[in-house]
Amino acid sequence: MAVAVAEGAHVHTVDVNLAFLYADIDEAVYMSPPRGVSWDRDSHGRPLVRRVLKAIYGFKQSPAKWYEKADGVLTAFGLRATLSDPCVYVLDRDGVRLYLGM
């Protein structure tokens, strides 16, 4: 924000809905059904567990996995993380500078 004010730039903000749901999980994570949800049961009548393939809210690794995914997408578009803050990206193209903060 300080850079935007100093340079007289326009500022736009967005909220990424369901951001954590787009990140892949590398390690094996399993969960039991939440209360009130019925899943298939094993031969002893216990609910089966499910393997989680995408990060979800509440997992301790979700923010880091989402950042890895977002970083890959942003760098593929040519943005680069700043040295002072790895969550601030810059793109210089055709005399225009874009700052993107996460």
Coordinates of C-alpha atoms in Angstrom, one line a residue:
M1 CA 0.0 0.0 0.0
A2 CA 2.8 2.4 0.8
V3 CA 4.3 1.9 -2.7
A4 CA 0.9 2.5 -4.3
V5 CA 0.4 5.7 -2.4
A6 CA 4.0 6.9 -3.1
E7 CA 3.5 6.2 -6.9
G8 CA 0.0 7.4 -7.1
A9 CA -1.2 4.0 -8.3
H10 CA -4.7 2.6 -8.5
V11 CA -5.4 -0.2 -5.9
H12 CA -7.8 -3.0 -6.5
T13 CA -8.5 -5.8 -4.0
V14 CA -10.0 -9.2 -4.4
D15 CA -10.9 -12.1 -2.1
V16 CA -10.1 -15.6 -3.3
N17 CA -13.1 -17.7 -2.3
L18 CA -12.3 -21.3 -1.3
A19 CA -8.6 -20.6 -1.9
F20 CA -7.4 -23.6 0.1
L21 CA -9.6 -26.0 -1.9
Y22 CA -7.4 -25.7 -5.0
A23 CA -4.1 -26.8 -3.4
D24 CA -3.0 -30.5 -3.8
I25 CA -1.7 -32.4 -0.8
D26 CA 1.5 -34.4 -1.3
E27 CA 1.3 -36.6 1.8
A28 CA -1.4 -39.2 2.7
V29 CA -4.1 -37.6 4.8
Y30 CA -7.2 -39.5 5.9
M31 CA -10.3 -38.3 7.8
S32 CA -13.2 -39.9 9.5
P33 CA -16.7 -38.7 8.7
P34 CA -18.0 -35.7 10.6
R35 CA -20.8 -36.3 13.1
G36 CA -24.1 -36.6 11.3
V37 CA -22.6 -37.8 8.1
S38 CA -23.1 -41.5 7.2
W39 CA -20.4 -43.3 5.1
D40 CA -19.9 -46.9 4.1
R41 CA -19.0 -49.2 7.0
D42 CA -16.5 -52.0 7.3
S43 CA -17.4 -55.6 8.2
H44 CA -17.3 -54.6 11.9
G45 CA -19.8 -51.7 11.4
R46 CA -17.1 -49.0 11.8
P47 CA -17.3 -46.0 9.3
L48 CA -14.6 -46.2 6.7
V49 CA -12.1 -43.3 6.4
R50 CA -11.5 -41.3 3.3
R51 CA -8.3 -40.1 1.8
V52 CA -8.2 -36.3 1.3
L53 CA -6.7 -35.2 -2.0
K54 CA -7.0 -31.4 -1.8
A55 CA -6.2 -29.0 1.1
I56 CA -9.2 -27.9 3.1
Y57 CA -9.7 -25.4 5.9
G58 CA -8.5 -26.6 9.2
F59 CA -5.5 -28.6 8.0
K60 CA -2.3 -27.2 9.3
Q61 CA -0.6 -27.7 5.9
S62 CA -3.4 -25.9 3.9
P63 CA -1.9 -22.4 3.9
A64 CA 1.6 -23.6 2.8
K65 CA 0.1 -25.8 0.1
W66 CA -2.1 -23.0 -1.3
Y67 CA 0.9 -20.7 -1.4
E68 CA 3.0 -23.3 -3.3
K69 CA 0.2 -23.6 -5.8
A70 CA -0.3 -19.9 -6.2
D71 CA 3.4 -19.2 -6.4
G72 CA 3.7 -21.7 -9.3
V73 CA 0.8 -20.1 -11.2
L74 CA 2.1 -16.5 -10.6
T75 CA 5.6 -17.3 -11.7
A76 CA 4.4 -19.1 -14.8
F77 CA 2.7 -15.8 -15.7
G78 CA 6.0 -14.0 -15.3
L79 CA 5.5 -12.4 -11.9
R80 CA 8.4 -12.6 -9.5
A81 CA 8.4 -12.6 -5.7
T82 CA 10.2 -9.6 -4.1
L83 CA 13.2 -10.2 -1.9
S84 CA 11.8 -8.2 0.9
D85 CA 8.5 -10.0 1.1
P86 CA 7.9 -13.4 -0.7
C87 CA 4.1 -12.7 -0.6
V88 CA 4.5 -9.6 -2.8
Y89 CA 4.9 -10.2 -6.5
V90 CA 6.0 -7.8 -9.3
L91 CA 5.5 -7.8 -13.0
D92 CA 7.1 -5.2 -15.3
R93 CA 5.8 -5.3 -18.8
D94 CA 5.6 -2.6 -21.5
G95 CA 6.4 0.2 -19.1
V96 CA 3.7 -0.9 -16.7
R97 CA 4.5 -2.3 -13.2
L98 CA 2.0 -4.6 -11.5
Y99 CA 2.2 -5.4 -7.8
L100 CA 0.3 -8.3 -6.4
G101 CA 0.2 -9.0 -2.7
M102 CA -1.1 -12.1 -1.1

